[in-house]
């Protein structure tokens, strides 16, 4: 195929994103209730590691708890050590020799089987997320849908990428194609416990790499479901290995191992930057420099212009700031309001916060549930103390008696936030919003861009000129105009940031898989005529 004929990655055929469940339908609600009951009946399970297709128990274990009811234990999960990490890498390394030779269409079929099984088990997977990560029904359901989308989309992308690019001249044949890199350590966060883990894992598998999967401690049971589904899809032993454990132990062992070729990480800036530094160090006998794909945090702002539709802006900021208790990397944690409408916006926003219902994640009527664990609960409360000292509290939602049961923190909003204060600069990762006043649009963009992050941003305005300015002057990876800033969809809104928010390219986008591949050029001099007889013919 000539260069002109090769479809540009951006021209990939459209695919239909997996529809979200409509919980206004009684049948869907019944299915979800039944799934929650079935999952509850399984509480107490023990989850092993999986190395080379074999279940492995460990001396140390993690305990999985329900953040909505902190005394409730879901089960225990084996916690790997450095030796087991080495065994898993060895298994993945050996499996790579065969897996890399499996045809792209065959690999894509495995991944489509994973998607199909996720569809079959959709409510069950969402129910585990409700219990293990405190995700409300709708968000847990969207998480499963996104995981399915990653499978279908990356399988489709890889089918396109396998097409060899030919650049031929008289007497010279040039081909350009991709090879897999090798063992991939997937290190995932807890906040999109199935979607992000699945996205990084199937990207590696589709491109012909083998995987050691290290989920977040707080989401290890859900992660084990992906391992089960991969096994049921028939993935050969060693192609996908499951290695739960602590970041400090097993995460570090994976990052430092010389046979790991790709580290696909999503998580905090602190850990991401550390991994990036460590991966750059090479050993004398190491064969390749590690490729690091790191998606990190954000301190995302929404600007509300003076002519914005305030109904839209208030509800969009509310949803962006407090969906999943502010625990999305895309969440809005700063709202920058133009001076002429500042007072009106603040008054209406404070009133809107009153309407938020907080409660256990299994309750279908809630807007948001608990934060993930005790550490997060303490960290966010420490920030609230800082905010109360440095800024002016506008909304201080009280979780009431819920706070005794689980890790609940009500919505908090601060005004009079100084641009360089910790409330304005640090990623708090909880239901905490800073409101800032801008003199004019120049000032608004200055404030919005004044962070080390560049992940998501939003702009509410009715002025075409100002909307155009936002496109040019608001420096974020994903910019949303006149809508909320969370809920990116695979292919429609490829997702990821830059500056200190990420060093990879966008997940769910046309370039994502390239990071998992090595481009190779082969040039042959075709002037030479006549071939040596091959050995079969000789026999
Ligand atoms: P985290 O950085 O604490 O942990 C992420 C993963 O890294 C976990 O599996 C953890 O066990 C592992 N880890 C921790 N310490 C390690 C170490 N020393 N060596 C190797 N691995 C280690 O993040 P988290 O709390 O799980 O997730 C929340 C963070 O993730 C937020 O900052 C959020 O913004 C970010 N995030 C970013 C995106 C994105 O696409 N940009 C998406 C989701 C979450």
Coordinates of C-alpha atoms and ligand atoms in Angstrom, one line a residue:
X1 CA 0.0 0.0 0.0
X2 CA 1.4 3.4 -0.9
X3 CA 1.8 6.2 1.6
X4 CA -1.1 8.1 0.1
X5 CA -3.4 5.1 0.4
X6 CA -2.7 4.4 4.0
X7 CA -5.6 5.6 6.1
X8 CA -4.5 8.3 8.5
X9 CA -5.0 7.1 12.1
X10 CA -7.5 9.9 12.6
X11 CA -9.7 8.5 9.9
X12 CA -10.3 5.3 11.7
X13 CA -13.9 4.1 11.3
X14 CA -16.2 5.2 14.0
X15 CA -17.4 2.7 16.5
X16 CA -20.4 2.9 18.7
X17 CA -19.5 3.6 22.3
X18 CA -21.0 1.0 24.7
X19 CA -24.3 2.5 25.8
X20 CA -24.6 3.3 29.5
X21 CA -27.4 1.5 31.4
X22 CA -30.6 3.5 31.8
X23 CA -31.3 3.0 35.5
X24 CA -34.7 4.7 35.1
X25 CA -35.8 1.4 33.8
X26 CA -37.1 -0.9 36.5
X27 CA -35.6 -3.9 34.9
X28 CA -32.1 -2.4 34.9
X29 CA -32.5 -1.5 38.6
X30 CA -33.6 -5.0 39.4
X31 CA -30.6 -6.5 37.6
X32 CA -28.3 -4.2 39.5
X33 CA -29.9 -4.9 42.9
X34 CA -29.6 -8.7 42.2
X35 CA -26.0 -8.2 41.2
X36 CA -25.3 -6.3 44.4
X37 CA -26.9 -9.1 46.4
X38 CA -24.9 -11.8 44.5
X39 CA -21.7 -10.0 45.1
X40 CA -22.5 -9.5 48.8
X41 CA -23.1 -13.2 49.1
X42 CA -19.5 -13.7 47.9
X43 CA -17.9 -11.5 50.6
X44 CA -15.1 -13.3 52.3
X45 CA -13.4 -14.5 49.1
X46 CA -9.6 -15.0 48.9
X47 CA -8.0 -13.9 45.7
X48 CA -4.6 -15.4 44.7
X49 CA -1.8 -14.1 42.4
X50 CA -1.8 -15.6 38.9
X51 CA 1.6 -16.3 37.5
X52 CA 2.0 -18.3 34.3
X53 CA -1.7 -19.4 34.5
X54 CA -1.3 -20.8 38.0
X55 CA -2.9 -19.4 41.2
X56 CA -0.3 -18.6 43.8
X57 CA -0.9 -17.8 47.4
X58 CA 1.3 -15.5 49.5
X59 CA 2.3 -15.0 53.1
X60 CA 1.2 -11.4 53.1
X61 CA -2.4 -10.4 52.2
X62 CA -4.3 -7.2 51.5
X63 CA -7.7 -6.7 53.0
X64 CA -10.3 -5.3 50.7
X65 CA -12.9 -3.1 52.6
X66 CA -16.1 -1.3 51.7
X67 CA -15.4 2.5 52.0
X68 CA -19.1 3.1 52.6
X69 CA -19.0 0.8 55.6
X70 CA -15.5 0.6 56.9
X71 CA -16.1 -2.4 59.1
X72 CA -17.3 -4.5 56.2
X73 CA -14.6 -6.7 54.6
X74 CA -15.1 -7.9 51.0
X75 CA -12.3 -10.4 51.1
X76 CA -8.5 -10.8 51.1
X77 CA -6.1 -10.6 48.3
X78 CA -2.6 -12.1 48.0
X79 CA 0.1 -9.5 48.2
X80 CA 3.2 -10.3 46.0
X81 CA 6.8 -9.7 47.0
X82 CA 9.8 -9.0 44.8
X83 CA 10.5 -12.7 44.2
X84 CA 7.1 -13.3 42.9
X85 CA 7.4 -10.1 40.7
X86 CA 10.5 -11.7 39.2
X87 CA 8.7 -14.9 38.6
X88 CA 5.8 -13.1 36.9
X89 CA 8.2 -11.1 34.7
X90 CA 10.0 -14.3 33.8
X91 CA 6.7 -15.9 32.8
X92 CA 5.7 -12.9 30.7
X93 CA 9.1 -12.8 29.1
X94 CA 8.9 -16.5 28.1
X95 CA 5.3 -16.1 26.8
X96 CA 6.3 -13.1 24.7
X97 CA 8.3 -15.3 22.4
X98 CA 5.1 -17.0 21.2
X99 CA 2.6 -14.2 21.7
X100 CA 4.4 -11.7 19.5
X101 CA 4.0 -14.2 16.6
X102 CA 0.2 -14.6 17.1
X103 CA -1.5 -12.7 14.2
X104 CA -3.0 -9.3 14.9
X105 CA -6.4 -10.5 14.0
X106 CA -6.2 -13.4 16.4
X107 CA -4.9 -11.2 19.2
X108 CA -7.8 -8.7 18.4
X109 CA -10.3 -11.6 18.7
X110 CA -9.0 -12.5 22.2
X111 CA -9.6 -8.9 23.2
X112 CA -13.0 -8.7 21.6
X113 CA -13.8 -11.9 23.6
X114 CA -12.8 -10.0 26.8
X115 CA -15.2 -7.2 25.8
X116 CA -18.0 -9.7 25.2
X117 CA -17.5 -11.3 28.6
X118 CA -17.5 -7.9 30.2
X119 CA -20.9 -7.2 28.6
X120 CA -22.2 -10.5 29.9
X121 CA -21.0 -9.7 33.4
X122 CA -21.7 -6.0 33.3
X123 CA -23.8 -5.7 36.5
X124 CA -21.6 -8.0 38.5
X125 CA -18.5 -6.0 37.6
X126 CA -20.3 -2.7 38.4
X127 CA -21.5 -4.2 41.7
X128 CA -17.9 -5.1 42.8
X129 CA -16.9 -1.5 42.1
X130 CA -19.8 -0.1 44.2
X131 CA -18.6 -2.1 47.1
X132 CA -14.8 -2.0 46.7
X133 CA -14.4 1.6 45.5
X134 CA -17.5 3.3 46.7
X135 CA -18.6 4.1 43.1
X136 CA -22.2 5.1 42.7
X137 CA -24.2 2.9 40.3
X138 CA -24.1 5.1 37.3
X139 CA -20.4 5.7 37.5
X140 CA -19.6 2.1 38.1
X141 CA -21.7 1.2 35.1
X142 CA -19.9 3.8 33.0
X143 CA -16.6 2.4 34.2
X144 CA -17.5 -1.0 32.8
X145 CA -18.7 0.6 29.5
X146 CA -15.4 2.4 29.2
X147 CA -13.5 -0.8 29.7
X148 CA -15.5 -2.5 26.9
X149 CA -14.8 0.5 24.7
X150 CA -11.1 0.3 25.3
X151 CA -11.1 -3.4 24.2
X152 CA -13.2 -2.8 21.0
X153 CA -11.3 0.4 20.1
X154 CA -7.8 -0.9 20.6
X155 CA -8.6 -4.1 18.7
X156 CA -9.8 -1.9 15.8
X157 CA -6.7 0.4 16.0
X158 CA -4.3 -2.5 15.9
X159 CA -6.0 -4.0 12.9
X160 CA -5.2 -0.7 11.1
X161 CA -1.7 -0.4 12.5
X162 CA -0.6 -3.8 11.2
X163 CA -0.8 -2.5 7.6
X164 CA 2.8 -2.2 6.4
X165 CA 3.7 1.1 4.8
X166 CA 5.6 0.6 1.6
X167 CA 7.8 3.3 0.0
X168 CA 9.2 1.7 -3.2
X169 CA 11.7 3.1 -5.7
X170 CA 13.2 1.5 -8.7
X171 CA 15.6 -1.1 -7.3
X172 CA 14.7 -0.4 -3.7
X173 CA 11.9 -1.6 -1.6
X174 CA 11.2 0.0 1.8
X175 CA 8.7 -1.2 4.3
X176 CA 7.8 0.4 7.6
X177 CA 6.0 -1.6 10.2
X178 CA 5.6 -2.2 14.0
X179 CA 6.9 -4.7 16.4
X180 CA 5.9 -5.2 20.0
X181 CA 8.4 -4.3 22.7
X182 CA 8.1 -7.0 25.3
X183 CA 7.0 -7.4 28.9
X184 CA 4.7 -4.6 30.1
X185 CA 4.2 -3.7 33.7
X186 CA 0.7 -2.2 34.0
X187 CA 0.5 -0.2 37.2
X188 CA -3.0 1.1 37.7
X189 CA -5.0 3.5 40.0
X190 CA -8.1 2.7 42.0
X191 CA -10.4 5.4 40.8
X192 CA -11.3 3.9 37.4
X193 CA -10.6 0.4 38.7
X194 CA -11.7 -1.6 35.7
X195 CA -11.6 0.9 32.8
X196 CA -8.0 2.2 33.2
X197 CA -6.6 -1.2 34.2
X198 CA -8.3 -2.7 31.2
X199 CA -7.2 0.1 28.8
X200 CA -3.5 -0.2 29.6
X201 CA -3.7 -4.0 29.7
X202 CA -5.5 -4.6 26.4
X203 CA -3.4 -1.9 24.7
X204 CA -0.3 -4.0 25.6
X205 CA -1.9 -7.3 24.6
X206 CA -3.3 -6.0 21.3
X207 CA 0.1 -4.8 20.3
X208 CA 1.7 -8.2 21.0
X209 CA 3.3 -7.4 24.3
X210 CA 2.8 -9.6 27.4
X211 CA 1.6 -8.1 30.7
X212 CA 2.2 -8.2 34.4
X213 CA -0.8 -6.4 35.9
X214 CA -0.3 -4.6 39.2
X215 CA -3.6 -3.1 40.4
X216 CA -4.1 -0.5 43.1
X217 CA -4.3 -2.0 46.5
X218 CA -7.8 -0.5 47.0
X219 CA -9.2 -2.1 43.9
X220 CA -7.6 -5.6 43.7
X221 CA -10.7 -7.7 43.7
X222 CA -12.2 -5.9 40.8
X223 CA -8.8 -6.3 39.0
X224 CA -8.9 -10.0 39.6
X225 CA -12.1 -10.1 37.6
X226 CA -10.2 -8.9 34.6
X227 CA -7.7 -11.6 35.2
X228 CA -10.5 -14.2 35.3
X229 CA -12.0 -12.8 32.1
X230 CA -8.7 -12.9 30.3
X231 CA -8.2 -16.5 31.4
X232 CA -11.7 -17.5 30.3
X233 CA -11.1 -15.8 26.9
X234 CA -8.3 -18.4 26.5
X235 CA -5.2 -16.2 26.7
X236 CA -2.2 -18.5 26.8
X237 CA -0.4 -18.9 30.1
X238 CA 2.0 -16.2 30.9
X239 CA 0.6 -13.7 28.5
X240 CA -1.4 -12.0 31.3
X241 CA -0.2 -12.3 34.9
X242 CA -1.9 -10.9 38.0
X243 CA 0.3 -9.4 40.7
X244 CA -1.6 -7.5 43.3
X245 CA 0.5 -6.0 46.2
X246 CA 1.8 -2.7 47.5
X247 CA 3.3 -0.1 45.3
X248 CA 6.3 0.2 47.4
X249 CA 7.1 -3.6 47.1
X250 CA 5.8 -5.1 44.0
X251 CA 5.4 -1.8 42.1
X252 CA 9.0 -1.0 42.7
X253 CA 10.2 -4.5 41.8
X254 CA 8.4 -4.2 38.5
X255 CA 9.7 -0.7 37.7
X256 CA 13.3 -1.7 38.5
X257 CA 13.4 -5.1 36.7
X258 CA 15.7 -5.1 33.7
X259 CA 13.4 -7.3 31.6
X260 CA 10.4 -4.9 31.8
X261 CA 10.3 -3.0 28.5
X262 CA 7.2 -0.9 29.0
X263 CA 5.8 0.7 32.2
X264 CA 2.2 1.7 31.7
X265 CA 1.4 3.8 34.7
X266 CA -1.7 5.8 35.7
X267 CA -1.7 7.5 39.1
X268 CA -0.4 10.4 41.1
X269 CA 2.1 12.9 39.9
X270 CA 4.5 12.0 42.8
X271 CA 4.6 8.3 41.9
X272 CA 4.6 8.9 38.2
X273 CA 7.6 11.2 38.3
X274 CA 9.5 8.8 40.6
X275 CA 8.8 5.9 38.2
X276 CA 10.0 8.0 35.3
X277 CA 13.3 8.8 37.1
X278 CA 13.8 5.2 38.1
X279 CA 13.0 3.8 34.7
X280 CA 15.7 6.0 33.1
X281 CA 18.4 4.2 35.1
X282 CA 19.9 1.3 33.1
X283 CA 21.9 -1.7 34.2
X284 CA 25.0 -2.8 32.4
X285 CA 23.4 -5.9 30.9
X286 CA 20.1 -4.4 30.2
X287 CA 18.9 -4.8 26.6
X288 CA 16.5 -1.8 26.2
X289 CA 15.7 1.5 27.6
X290 CA 12.3 1.3 29.3
X291 CA 9.4 3.1 27.7
X292 CA 7.4 4.9 30.3
X293 CA 3.8 5.8 29.7
X294 CA 2.5 7.9 32.6
X295 CA -0.9 9.5 33.0
X296 CA -0.9 11.6 36.2
X297 CA -3.0 14.1 38.2
X298 CA -4.6 17.4 37.5
X299 CA -5.8 20.6 39.1
X300 CA -8.5 21.4 36.7
X301 CA -10.3 24.7 36.3
X302 CA -13.6 25.8 34.8
X303 CA -13.9 29.4 33.7
X304 CA -17.3 31.0 33.8
X305 CA -17.5 34.0 31.5
X306 CA -19.7 36.9 32.2
X307 CA -22.3 36.0 29.6
X308 CA -22.4 32.3 30.4
X309 CA -25.7 30.5 30.8
X310 CA -25.6 30.2 34.6
X311 CA -28.0 27.3 34.8
X312 CA -25.6 25.3 32.6
X313 CA -22.5 26.6 34.4
X314 CA -23.8 25.9 37.9
X315 CA -24.9 22.3 37.1
X316 CA -21.8 21.6 35.0
X317 CA -19.4 22.7 37.7
X318 CA -21.4 20.8 40.3
X319 CA -21.2 17.6 38.3
X320 CA -17.5 18.1 37.5
X321 CA -16.5 19.0 41.0
X322 CA -18.4 16.4 43.0
X323 CA -19.1 13.4 40.8
X324 CA -17.5 10.4 42.5
X325 CA -16.7 12.7 45.4
X326 CA -14.2 14.7 43.3
X327 CA -12.0 11.6 42.9
X328 CA -11.6 11.7 39.1
X329 CA -8.4 13.0 37.6
X330 CA -10.6 15.1 35.3
X331 CA -12.6 16.6 38.2
X332 CA -13.0 20.4 38.5
X333 CA -11.2 21.6 41.6
X334 CA -11.1 25.3 40.7
X335 CA -13.8 27.5 39.3
X336 CA -12.8 30.9 38.0
X337 CA -15.6 33.3 37.8
X338 CA -15.7 36.7 36.0
X339 CA -16.1 39.6 38.3
X340 CA -19.5 40.9 37.1
X341 CA -21.3 37.6 37.7
X342 CA -19.2 36.4 40.6
X343 CA -21.7 37.1 43.4
X344 CA -24.7 35.7 41.5
X345 CA -22.7 32.6 40.6
X346 CA -21.5 32.0 44.1
X347 CA -25.0 32.4 45.6
X348 CA -26.5 30.0 43.1
X349 CA -23.7 27.5 43.4
X350 CA -23.9 27.4 47.1
X351 CA -27.7 26.8 46.9
X352 CA -27.1 24.0 44.3
X353 CA -24.7 22.2 46.7
X354 CA -27.6 21.9 49.2
X355 CA -29.3 19.6 46.7
X356 CA -26.5 17.0 46.7
X357 CA -27.3 13.7 48.3
X358 CA -24.4 11.8 49.9
X359 CA -24.7 8.3 51.1
X360 CA -23.5 4.7 50.7
X361 CA -22.6 3.8 47.2
X362 CA -25.0 0.9 47.0
X363 CA -27.9 3.4 47.5
X364 CA -29.2 4.3 43.9
X365 CA -30.5 7.7 45.0
X366 CA -27.2 9.3 46.0
X367 CA -25.1 11.9 44.1
X368 CA -21.9 10.9 45.7
X369 CA -20.5 8.3 48.1
X370 CA -17.5 8.0 50.3
X371 CA -13.8 8.8 49.6
X372 CA -11.7 5.7 49.0
X373 CA -10.0 5.0 52.3
X374 CA -8.8 6.3 55.7
X375 CA -5.6 7.8 54.2
X376 CA -7.7 9.8 51.7
X377 CA -10.2 10.8 54.5
X378 CA -7.3 12.1 56.6
X379 CA -5.5 13.9 53.8
X380 CA -8.7 15.6 52.6
X381 CA -9.6 16.7 56.2
X382 CA -6.1 18.1 56.6
X383 CA -6.7 20.2 53.4
X384 CA -10.0 21.3 54.8
X385 CA -8.2 22.6 57.9
X386 CA -5.8 24.5 55.6
X387 CA -8.7 25.9 53.6
X388 CA -10.6 27.0 56.7
X389 CA -7.5 28.9 57.8
X390 CA -6.4 30.5 54.5
X391 CA -9.7 30.9 52.7
X392 CA -13.3 31.6 53.3
X393 CA -15.6 28.6 53.6
X394 CA -18.7 28.9 51.4
X395 CA -20.1 25.4 51.7
X396 CA -19.0 23.0 54.4
X397 CA -21.2 19.9 53.8
X398 CA -21.6 17.8 56.9
X399 CA -21.7 14.1 56.3
X400 CA -23.4 13.7 59.7
X401 CA -23.6 10.2 61.2
X402 CA -22.4 8.7 57.8
X403 CA -18.9 9.7 58.8
X404 CA -18.9 7.1 61.5
X405 CA -20.0 4.4 59.2
X406 CA -17.7 5.1 56.2
X407 CA -15.2 7.6 54.8
X408 CA -17.7 10.3 54.0
X409 CA -16.9 13.9 53.5
X410 CA -19.6 16.4 52.4
X411 CA -19.0 18.9 49.6
X412 CA -16.7 21.8 50.5
X413 CA -16.3 25.1 48.7
X414 CA -13.9 27.8 49.5
X415 CA -13.9 31.4 48.3
X416 CA -11.1 34.1 48.6
X417 CA -8.6 31.5 47.5
X418 CA -5.1 32.9 46.8
X419 CA -3.8 31.8 43.4
X420 CA -0.6 30.3 44.9
X421 CA -2.2 28.8 48.0
X422 CA -2.2 25.0 48.5
X423 CA -6.0 24.9 48.0
X424 CA -5.5 26.4 44.6
X425 CA -2.4 24.4 43.6
X426 CA -2.4 20.9 45.1
X427 CA -4.4 18.0 43.8
X428 CA -6.6 17.2 46.8
X429 CA -8.6 14.5 45.1
X430 CA -11.8 14.9 47.1
X431 CA -15.0 16.9 47.2
X432 CA -13.2 20.3 47.6
X433 CA -13.6 23.2 45.2
X434 CA -11.8 26.6 45.2
X435 CA -13.7 29.6 43.8
X436 CA -11.6 32.4 42.4
X437 CA -12.5 35.8 41.0
X438 CA -11.1 37.0 37.7
X439 CA -10.9 40.7 36.7
X440 CA -11.2 40.0 33.0
X441 CA -10.6 37.2 30.5
X442 CA -6.8 37.7 30.4
X443 CA -6.8 37.3 34.2
X444 CA -9.0 34.3 34.0
X445 CA -6.7 32.4 31.5
X446 CA -3.7 33.5 33.6
X447 CA -5.3 32.0 36.7
X448 CA -6.4 28.8 34.9
X449 CA -3.0 28.2 33.5
X450 CA -1.1 29.0 36.7
X451 CA -0.5 25.4 37.7
X452 CA 2.0 22.7 36.9
X453 CA -0.8 20.5 35.6
X454 CA -2.5 20.5 32.2
X455 CA -5.2 17.9 32.2
X456 CA -8.8 19.1 31.7
X457 CA -10.4 22.5 31.6
X458 CA -13.8 24.0 30.9
X459 CA -15.1 27.3 29.6
X460 CA -18.7 28.5 29.8
X461 CA -19.4 31.4 27.5
X462 CA -21.9 32.6 24.9
X463 CA -19.3 34.7 23.0
X464 CA -17.8 33.0 19.9
X465 CA -14.8 35.3 20.2
X466 CA -14.1 34.2 23.8
X467 CA -14.8 30.6 23.0
X468 CA -12.1 30.9 20.3
X469 CA -9.7 32.5 22.7
X470 CA -10.2 29.5 25.1
X471 CA -9.2 27.1 22.4
X472 CA -6.0 29.1 21.9
X473 CA -5.1 30.2 25.4
X474 CA -6.3 27.6 27.8
X475 CA -3.5 25.0 28.1
X476 CA -5.0 21.7 28.9
X477 CA -5.1 18.2 27.3
X478 CA -8.9 18.1 27.2
X479 CA -10.8 21.3 26.9
X480 CA -14.6 21.3 27.2
X481 CA -16.7 24.2 26.0
X482 CA -20.1 24.8 27.6
X483 CA -20.3 21.4 29.2
X484 CA -19.0 19.5 32.2
X485 CA -15.4 18.4 32.1
X486 CA -15.6 14.7 33.2
X487 CA -16.8 11.6 31.4
X488 CA -14.5 11.5 28.3
X489 CA -15.5 8.8 25.9
X490 CA -13.1 6.5 24.0
X491 CA -12.4 7.7 20.5
X492 CA -14.8 10.7 20.8
X493 CA -12.7 12.5 23.5
X494 CA -9.2 10.8 23.6
X495 CA -8.0 11.5 27.1
X496 CA -4.8 12.7 28.7
X497 CA -2.8 15.7 29.8
X498 CA 0.6 17.3 29.4
X499 CA 3.0 19.4 31.5
X500 CA 3.1 17.5 34.8
X501 CA -0.2 15.7 34.1
X502 CA 1.3 13.2 31.7
X503 CA 4.0 12.1 29.4
X504 CA 2.0 9.7 27.3
X505 CA -0.2 10.4 24.4
X506 CA -4.0 10.2 24.8
X507 CA -5.7 7.0 26.1
X508 CA -8.6 6.1 23.8
X509 CA -7.1 8.0 20.9
X510 CA -5.6 7.1 17.6
X511 CA -1.9 7.4 18.6
X512 CA -2.2 5.6 21.9
X513 CA -1.0 2.1 20.7
X514 CA 2.1 3.5 19.1
X515 CA 3.7 3.9 22.5
X516 CA 3.5 0.1 22.9
X517 CA 5.2 -0.5 19.6
X518 CA 8.7 -0.2 18.0
X519 CA 8.7 1.1 14.5
X520 CA 11.0 -0.8 12.1
X521 CA 12.2 0.1 8.6
X522 CA 13.4 -2.7 6.3
X523 CA 15.2 -1.7 3.0
X524 CA 15.9 -4.2 0.3
X525 CA 18.1 -3.7 -2.7
X526 CA 16.0 -5.4 -5.4
X527 CA 18.5 -4.7 -8.2
X528 CA 20.2 -8.0 -7.4
X529 CA 18.5 -10.7 -9.5
X530 CA 18.3 -14.4 -8.9
X531 CA 17.9 -16.1 -5.6
X532 CA 19.8 -18.9 -4.0
X533 CA 17.6 -22.1 -4.1
X534 CA 16.1 -22.5 -0.7
X535 CA 16.9 -25.5 1.4
X536 CA 13.5 -27.2 0.9
X537 CA 14.0 -27.3 -2.9
X538 CA 17.5 -28.7 -2.4
X539 CA 16.1 -31.6 -0.4
Ligands
LIG1 P1 -1.0 6.4 43.2 O1 0.0 7.1 42.5 O2 -1.0 6.4 44.7 O3 -1.0 4.8 42.8 C1 -1.1 4.4 41.5 C2 -0.5 3.0 41.4 O4 0.9 3.1 41.6 C3 -1.0 2.0 42.4 O5 -1.1 0.7 41.7 C4 0.1 2.0 43.4 O6 0.1 0.8 44.1 C5 1.3 2.2 42.6 N1 2.4 2.7 43.3 C6 2.4 3.4 44.5 N2 3.7 3.7 44.9 C7 4.5 3.1 44.0 C8 5.9 3.0 43.9 N3 6.7 3.5 44.8 N4 6.4 2.3 42.8 C9 5.6 1.7 41.9 N5 4.3 1.8 42.0 C10 3.7 2.4 43.0 O7 -2.4 6.9 42.7 P2 -3.9 6.5 43.1 O8 -4.2 7.1 44.4 O9 -4.1 5.0 42.9 O10 -4.8 7.2 42.0 C11 -5.1 8.6 42.1 C12 -4.2 9.4 41.2 O11 -4.3 9.0 39.9 C13 -4.6 10.9 41.1 O12 -3.5 11.7 41.2 C14 -5.3 11.0 39.8 O13 -5.3 12.3 39.2 C15 -4.5 10.1 39.0 N6 -5.2 9.6 37.8 C16 -4.8 10.1 36.6 C17 -5.5 9.7 35.4 C18 -5.1 10.2 34.1 O14 -5.6 9.7 33.1 N7 -4.3 11.3 34.0 C19 -6.5 8.8 35.5 C20 -6.9 8.3 36.8 C21 -6.2 8.7 37.9

